[in-house]
C-alpha cells in the first residue's frame, strides 16, 4: 500500500478536512443507480470516502457492493452507519494494487484525488479496465475545471479531452457530458460519464 497516500488521507479525515463530504449520495450517481435493474451485479466504489453511494445501493437491495479506500477512518464510519453491511466488502486497500473483477465501477471524482502525473493517470485507466469484467462499465463523475500546476492542492481538475486521452485506449465512450443535475456548489464543474470496457 502507498504509505504516503495513506498518511495524507488519514490526516485529512483526522483534521476533518473533508469538503467533499455532502452527507448523501451525489445526485448524478443516485439518478444512475435508480435506473439499474439487476441487483446481483458486483459493484466497486474506489476511493469511496464516506461511501454514501454504497450506502444507498445497499439500502436499495444491491448486495454485491464493495467499498474501497486507502484510509481506515471513512470505512469505520461507514460500518457504524451500516452495521449490517458485510465487513468483508469494506476494503482497506490501495486501488492500484487491488485484485478482483466487477461488473460496474462507480467513480466519484476519484481520478481527481491523486497527484496528476502522466504515470498515475495512465495507471488509473489501466487498473480500471483490469478490474472490470468483459463488457463491464465505468460510470461516474469527473471534475470539469482547469488543472493547475499546484501538485499539492487536491482535488485536481481536468477536462473532457484529458479524461478521454487516458480512458479511450481501454474504454469505448458511451457518454461524457456536463452534469445537468450537480448539487449547487458543483454546478458547471462536473462531467458525467459512462465508459464500456473494450
PDB file of C-alpha atoms in Angstrom:
ATOM      1  CA  UNK A   1       0.000   0.000   0.000  1.00  0.00           C
ATOM      2  CA  UNK A   2       1.213   3.531  -0.776  1.00  0.00           C
ATOM      3  CA  UNK A   3       2.026   4.722   2.761  1.00  0.00           C
ATOM      4  CA  UNK A   4       2.437   8.377   1.709  1.00  0.00           C
ATOM      5  CA  UNK A   5      -1.075   8.456   0.193  1.00  0.00           C
ATOM      6  CA  UNK A   6      -2.479   6.599   3.192  1.00  0.00           C
ATOM      7  CA  UNK A   7      -0.900   9.106   5.590  1.00  0.00           C
ATOM      8  CA  UNK A   8      -2.206  12.055   3.549  1.00  0.00           C
ATOM      9  CA  UNK A   9      -5.829  10.869   3.513  1.00  0.00           C
ATOM     10  CA  UNK A  10      -5.755   9.676   7.135  1.00  0.00           C
ATOM     11  CA  UNK A  11      -4.624  13.175   8.176  1.00  0.00           C
ATOM     12  CA  UNK A  12      -7.416  14.787   6.124  1.00  0.00           C
ATOM     13  CA  UNK A  13     -10.007  12.711   7.990  1.00  0.00           C
ATOM     14  CA  UNK A  14      -8.381  13.305  11.392  1.00  0.00           C
ATOM     15  CA  UNK A  15      -8.395  17.070  10.785  1.00  0.00           C
ATOM     16  CA  UNK A  16     -11.941  16.931   9.398  1.00  0.00           C
ATOM     17  CA  UNK A  17     -10.742  18.431   6.088  1.00  0.00           C
ATOM     18  CA  UNK A  18     -13.449  16.675   4.124  1.00  0.00           C
ATOM     19  CA  UNK A  19     -15.050  19.350   1.967  1.00  0.00           C
ATOM     20  CA  UNK A  20     -16.221  16.661  -0.462  1.00  0.00           C
ATOM     21  CA  UNK A  21     -18.470  15.110   2.199  1.00  0.00           C
ATOM     22  CA  UNK A  22     -22.006  16.216   1.305  1.00  0.00           C
ATOM     23  CA  UNK A  23     -23.727  13.715   3.613  1.00  0.00           C
ATOM     24  CA  UNK A  24     -25.741  11.905   0.935  1.00  0.00           C
ATOM     25  CA  UNK A  25     -25.196  10.277  -2.494  1.00  0.00           C
ATOM     26  CA  UNK A  26     -24.379  12.787  -5.224  1.00  0.00           C
ATOM     27  CA  UNK A  27     -27.367  13.388  -7.495  1.00  0.00           C
ATOM     28  CA  UNK A  28     -25.796  12.279 -10.804  1.00  0.00           C
ATOM     29  CA  UNK A  29     -24.815   8.897  -9.333  1.00  0.00           C
ATOM     30  CA  UNK A  30     -28.070   8.466  -7.405  1.00  0.00           C
ATOM     31  CA  UNK A  31     -30.049   9.029 -10.613  1.00  0.00           C
ATOM     32  CA  UNK A  32     -27.881   6.477 -12.422  1.00  0.00           C
ATOM     33  CA  UNK A  33     -28.307   3.935  -9.594  1.00  0.00           C
ATOM     34  CA  UNK A  34     -32.088   4.451  -9.699  1.00  0.00           C
ATOM     35  CA  UNK A  35     -32.286   3.053 -13.231  1.00  0.00           C
ATOM     36  CA  UNK A  36     -30.203  -0.086 -12.549  1.00  0.00           C
ATOM     37  CA  UNK A  37     -32.394  -3.198 -12.564  1.00  0.00           C
ATOM     38  CA  UNK A  38     -30.022  -6.121 -11.896  1.00  0.00           C
ATOM     39  CA  UNK A  39     -29.363  -6.124  -8.149  1.00  0.00           C
ATOM     40  CA  UNK A  40     -26.907  -9.039  -8.367  1.00  0.00           C
ATOM     41  CA  UNK A  41     -24.140  -7.176 -10.200  1.00  0.00           C
ATOM     42  CA  UNK A  42     -20.773  -6.750  -8.475  1.00  0.00           C
ATOM     43  CA  UNK A  43     -20.079  -3.052  -7.903  1.00  0.00           C
ATOM     44  CA  UNK A  44     -16.850  -1.402  -6.735  1.00  0.00           C
ATOM     45  CA  UNK A  45     -16.612   2.152  -5.425  1.00  0.00           C
ATOM     46  CA  UNK A  46     -12.901   3.041  -5.213  1.00  0.00           C
ATOM     47  CA  UNK A  47     -11.697   5.965  -3.110  1.00  0.00           C
ATOM     48  CA  UNK A  48     -15.192   5.806  -1.671  1.00  0.00           C
ATOM     49  CA  UNK A  49     -14.613   8.117   1.268  1.00  0.00           C
ATOM     50  CA  UNK A  50     -17.801   8.204   3.320  1.00  0.00           C
ATOM     51  CA  UNK A  51     -19.474   5.893   0.834  1.00  0.00           C
ATOM     52  CA  UNK A  52     -22.939   7.425   0.637  1.00  0.00           C
ATOM     53  CA  UNK A  53     -23.417   5.942  -2.842  1.00  0.00           C
ATOM     54  CA  UNK A  54     -22.535   2.499  -1.468  1.00  0.00           C
ATOM     55  CA  UNK A  55     -24.924   3.010   1.446  1.00  0.00           C
ATOM     56  CA  UNK A  56     -27.692   3.975  -0.967  1.00  0.00           C
ATOM     57  CA  UNK A  57     -27.020   0.912  -3.146  1.00  0.00           C
ATOM     58  CA  UNK A  58     -27.122  -1.327  -0.068  1.00  0.00           C
ATOM     59  CA  UNK A  59     -30.423   0.188   1.048  1.00  0.00           C
ATOM     60  CA  UNK A  60     -31.860  -0.434  -2.432  1.00  0.00           C
ATOM     61  CA  UNK A  61     -31.046  -4.139  -2.197  1.00  0.00           C
ATOM     62  CA  UNK A  62     -27.716  -4.348  -4.058  1.00  0.00           C
ATOM     63  CA  UNK A  63     -25.781  -6.942  -2.069  1.00  0.00           C
ATOM     64  CA  UNK A  64     -22.524  -7.195  -4.052  1.00  0.00           C
ATOM     65  CA  UNK A  65     -21.251  -3.706  -3.277  1.00  0.00           C
ATOM     66  CA  UNK A  66     -17.575  -3.232  -2.400  1.00  0.00           C
ATOM     67  CA  UNK A  67     -16.269  -0.074  -0.763  1.00  0.00           C
ATOM     68  CA  UNK A  68     -12.534   0.596  -1.179  1.00  0.00           C
ATOM     69  CA  UNK A  69     -10.463   3.297   0.488  1.00  0.00           C
ATOM     70  CA  UNK A  70      -6.824   3.763   1.449  1.00  0.00           C
ATOM     71  CA  UNK A  71      -7.786   5.386   4.782  1.00  0.00           C
ATOM     72  CA  UNK A  72      -9.416   3.434   7.606  1.00  0.00           C
ATOM     73  CA  UNK A  73     -11.473   6.303   9.107  1.00  0.00           C
ATOM     74  CA  UNK A  74     -14.186   6.555   6.422  1.00  0.00           C
ATOM     75  CA  UNK A  75     -14.598   2.768   6.324  1.00  0.00           C
ATOM     76  CA  UNK A  76     -15.044   2.718  10.106  1.00  0.00           C
ATOM     77  CA  UNK A  77     -17.646   5.499   9.874  1.00  0.00           C
ATOM     78  CA  UNK A  78     -19.431   3.615   7.107  1.00  0.00           C
ATOM     79  CA  UNK A  79     -19.552   0.463   9.259  1.00  0.00           C
ATOM     80  CA  UNK A  80     -21.017   2.435  12.177  1.00  0.00           C
ATOM     81  CA  UNK A  81     -23.779   3.828   9.957  1.00  0.00           C
ATOM     82  CA  UNK A  82     -24.398   0.439   8.313  1.00  0.00           C
ATOM     83  CA  UNK A  83     -23.776  -2.249  10.955  1.00  0.00           C
ATOM     84  CA  UNK A  84     -25.355  -4.963   8.785  1.00  0.00           C
ATOM     85  CA  UNK A  85     -23.013  -4.275   5.827  1.00  0.00           C
ATOM     86  CA  UNK A  86     -20.548  -7.200   5.424  1.00  0.00           C
ATOM     87  CA  UNK A  87     -17.092  -6.318   6.775  1.00  0.00           C
ATOM     88  CA  UNK A  88     -15.557  -8.445   4.012  1.00  0.00           C
ATOM     89  CA  UNK A  89     -16.909  -5.910   1.486  1.00  0.00           C
ATOM     90  CA  UNK A  90     -15.129  -2.988   3.154  1.00  0.00           C
ATOM     91  CA  UNK A  91     -11.684  -2.935   1.587  1.00  0.00           C
ATOM     92  CA  UNK A  92      -8.834  -1.034   3.255  1.00  0.00           C
ATOM     93  CA  UNK A  93      -6.580  -1.208   0.209  1.00  0.00           C
ATOM     94  CA  UNK A  94      -4.626   0.690  -2.406  1.00  0.00           C
ATOM     95  CA  UNK A  95      -6.755   0.875  -5.555  1.00  0.00           C
ATOM     96  CA  UNK A  96      -3.686   0.422  -7.746  1.00  0.00           C
ATOM     97  CA  UNK A  97      -2.862  -2.988  -6.272  1.00  0.00           C
ATOM     98  CA  UNK A  98      -6.436  -4.242  -5.734  1.00  0.00           C
ATOM     99  CA  UNK A  99      -7.230  -7.573  -7.392  1.00  0.00           C
ATOM    100  CA  UNK A 100     -10.797  -8.654  -8.232  1.00  0.00           C
ATOM    101  CA  UNK A 101     -13.286  -8.066 -11.041  1.00  0.00           C
ATOM    102  CA  UNK A 102     -16.589  -6.237 -11.129  1.00  0.00           C
ATOM    103  CA  UNK A 103     -19.490  -5.571 -13.472  1.00  0.00           C
ATOM    104  CA  UNK A 104     -19.630  -1.883 -12.591  1.00  0.00           C
ATOM    105  CA  UNK A 105     -17.238   0.633 -11.059  1.00  0.00           C
ATOM    106  CA  UNK A 106     -18.720   3.872  -9.755  1.00  0.00           C
ATOM    107  CA  UNK A 107     -16.321   6.817  -9.842  1.00  0.00           C
ATOM    108  CA  UNK A 108     -16.998   9.884  -7.692  1.00  0.00           C
ATOM    109  CA  UNK A 109     -14.141  12.288  -8.594  1.00  0.00           C
ATOM    110  CA  UNK A 110     -11.618   9.625  -7.501  1.00  0.00           C
ATOM    111  CA  UNK A 111      -9.471  10.351 -10.578  1.00  0.00           C
ATOM    112  CA  UNK A 112      -9.065  13.907  -9.292  1.00  0.00           C
ATOM    113  CA  UNK A 113      -7.840  12.843  -5.850  1.00  0.00           C
ATOM    114  CA  UNK A 114      -4.326  11.653  -6.636  1.00  0.00           C
ATOM    115  CA  UNK A 115      -1.268  13.573  -7.883  1.00  0.00           C
ATOM    116  CA  UNK A 116      -1.895  14.272 -11.589  1.00  0.00           C
ATOM    117  CA  UNK A 117       1.215  12.803 -13.142  1.00  0.00           C
ATOM    118  CA  UNK A 118       1.031  11.116 -16.516  1.00  0.00           C
ATOM    119  CA  UNK A 119       2.137   7.857 -14.880  1.00  0.00           C
ATOM    120  CA  UNK A 120      -0.612   7.986 -12.209  1.00  0.00           C
ATOM    121  CA  UNK A 121      -3.333   8.768 -14.706  1.00  0.00           C
ATOM    122  CA  UNK A 122      -2.265   6.061 -17.130  1.00  0.00           C
ATOM    123  CA  UNK A 123      -2.117   3.596 -14.214  1.00  0.00           C
ATOM    124  CA  UNK A 124      -5.644   4.639 -13.168  1.00  0.00           C
ATOM    125  CA  UNK A 125      -7.124   3.958 -16.622  1.00  0.00           C
ATOM    126  CA  UNK A 126      -5.299   0.649 -16.980  1.00  0.00           C
ATOM    127  CA  UNK A 127      -6.325  -0.538 -13.499  1.00  0.00           C
ATOM    128  CA  UNK A 128      -9.963   0.483 -14.030  1.00  0.00           C
ATOM    129  CA  UNK A 129     -10.078  -1.689 -17.147  1.00  0.00           C
ATOM    130  CA  UNK A 130      -8.306  -4.560 -15.389  1.00  0.00           C
ATOM    131  CA  UNK A 131     -10.851  -4.542 -12.536  1.00  0.00           C
ATOM    132  CA  UNK A 132     -13.825  -4.819 -14.890  1.00  0.00           C
ATOM    133  CA  UNK A 133     -15.338  -7.970 -16.339  1.00  0.00           C
ATOM    134  CA  UNK A 134     -15.691  -8.152 -20.140  1.00  0.00           C
ATOM    135  CA  UNK A 135     -18.467  -5.669 -21.048  1.00  0.00           C
ATOM    136  CA  UNK A 136     -18.036  -4.024 -17.646  1.00  0.00           C
ATOM    137  CA  UNK A 137     -18.827  -0.343 -17.153  1.00  0.00           C
ATOM    138  CA  UNK A 138     -17.031   2.564 -15.554  1.00  0.00           C
ATOM    139  CA  UNK A 139     -19.643   5.168 -14.626  1.00  0.00           C
ATOM    140  CA  UNK A 140     -19.161   8.343 -12.693  1.00  0.00           C
ATOM    141  CA  UNK A 141     -18.459  11.965 -12.125  1.00  0.00           C
ATOM    142  CA  UNK A 142     -15.230  13.747 -13.017  1.00  0.00           C
ATOM    143  CA  UNK A 143     -14.388  17.361 -12.170  1.00  0.00           C
ATOM    144  CA  UNK A 144     -14.517  19.841 -15.033  1.00  0.00           C
ATOM    145  CA  UNK A 145     -12.233  22.738 -14.171  1.00  0.00           C
ATOM    146  CA  UNK A 146      -8.674  23.646 -15.198  1.00  0.00           C
ATOM    147  CA  UNK A 147      -5.766  21.622 -13.906  1.00  0.00           C
ATOM    148  CA  UNK A 148      -3.388  23.957 -12.067  1.00  0.00           C
ATOM    149  CA  UNK A 149       0.363  23.435 -11.735  1.00  0.00           C
ATOM    150  CA  UNK A 150      -0.043  23.009  -7.989  1.00  0.00           C
ATOM    151  CA  UNK A 151       0.855  19.402  -7.201  1.00  0.00           C
ATOM    152  CA  UNK A 152      -0.437  19.581  -3.611  1.00  0.00           C
ATOM    153  CA  UNK A 153      -3.880  21.237  -3.820  1.00  0.00           C
ATOM    154  CA  UNK A 154      -6.408  18.415  -4.065  1.00  0.00           C
ATOM    155  CA  UNK A 155      -8.797  17.782  -5.706  1.00  0.00           C
ATOM    156  CA  UNK A 156      -7.057  18.185  -9.033  1.00  0.00           C
ATOM    157  CA  UNK A 157      -9.021  19.312 -12.052  1.00  0.00           C
ATOM    158  CA  UNK A 158      -9.268  18.159 -15.614  1.00  0.00           C
ATOM    159  CA  UNK A 159     -11.460  18.401 -18.668  1.00  0.00           C
ATOM    160  CA  UNK A 160     -13.222  16.191 -21.190  1.00  0.00           C
ATOM    161  CA  UNK A 161     -10.256  15.887 -23.569  1.00  0.00           C
ATOM    162  CA  UNK A 162      -7.882  14.989 -20.748  1.00  0.00           C
ATOM    163  CA  UNK A 163     -10.116  12.188 -19.438  1.00  0.00           C
ATOM    164  CA  UNK A 164     -10.704  10.811 -22.928  1.00  0.00           C
ATOM    165  CA  UNK A 165      -6.962  10.808 -23.584  1.00  0.00           C
ATOM    166  CA  UNK A 166      -6.380   8.416 -20.697  1.00  0.00           C
ATOM    167  CA  UNK A 167      -9.551   6.337 -20.889  1.00  0.00           C
ATOM    168  CA  UNK A 168     -10.009   5.838 -24.643  1.00  0.00           C
ATOM    169  CA  UNK A 169      -7.216   3.228 -25.038  1.00  0.00           C
ATOM    170  CA  UNK A 170      -9.177   0.937 -22.684  1.00  0.00           C
ATOM    171  CA  UNK A 171     -12.795   2.094 -22.981  1.00  0.00           C
ATOM    172  CA  UNK A 172     -15.475   2.954 -25.511  1.00  0.00           C
ATOM    173  CA  UNK A 173     -17.168   6.192 -24.544  1.00  0.00           C
ATOM    174  CA  UNK A 174     -20.933   5.924 -24.291  1.00  0.00           C
ATOM    175  CA  UNK A 175     -21.270   9.444 -22.898  1.00  0.00           C
ATOM    176  CA  UNK A 176     -19.149  12.142 -21.257  1.00  0.00           C
ATOM    177  CA  UNK A 177     -21.096  15.332 -20.814  1.00  0.00           C
ATOM    178  CA  UNK A 178     -21.612  18.221 -18.411  1.00  0.00           C
ATOM    179  CA  UNK A 179     -23.768  17.172 -15.438  1.00  0.00           C
ATOM    180  CA  UNK A 180     -27.213  18.735 -15.586  1.00  0.00           C
ATOM    181  CA  UNK A 181     -28.019  17.608 -12.038  1.00  0.00           C
ATOM    182  CA  UNK A 182     -24.960  18.531  -9.963  1.00  0.00           C
ATOM    183  CA  UNK A 183     -25.546  19.804  -6.451  1.00  0.00           C
ATOM    184  CA  UNK A 184     -25.481  23.650  -6.469  1.00  0.00           C
ATOM    185  CA  UNK A 185     -21.861  24.141  -5.221  1.00  0.00           C
ATOM    186  CA  UNK A 186     -20.622  21.892  -8.065  1.00  0.00           C
ATOM    187  CA  UNK A 187     -22.835  23.310 -10.838  1.00  0.00           C
ATOM    188  CA  UNK A 188     -20.955  23.572 -14.169  1.00  0.00           C
ATOM    189  CA  UNK A 189     -17.931  21.896 -12.585  1.00  0.00           C
ATOM    190  CA  UNK A 190     -18.698  18.201 -13.173  1.00  0.00           C
ATOM    191  CA  UNK A 191     -18.869  15.782 -16.092  1.00  0.00           C
ATOM    192  CA  UNK A 192     -20.945  12.598 -16.046  1.00  0.00           C
ATOM    193  CA  UNK A 193     -19.531   9.667 -17.993  1.00  0.00           C
ATOM    194  CA  UNK A 194     -20.365   6.094 -18.960  1.00  0.00           C
ATOM    195  CA  UNK A 195     -17.496   4.048 -20.388  1.00  0.00           C
ATOM    196  CA  UNK A 196     -17.624   0.454 -21.628  1.00  0.00           C
ATOM    197  CA  UNK A 197     -14.572  -1.749 -21.319  1.00  0.00           C
ATOM    198  CA  UNK A 198     -13.104  -2.535 -24.754  1.00  0.00           C
TER     199      UNK A 198
END
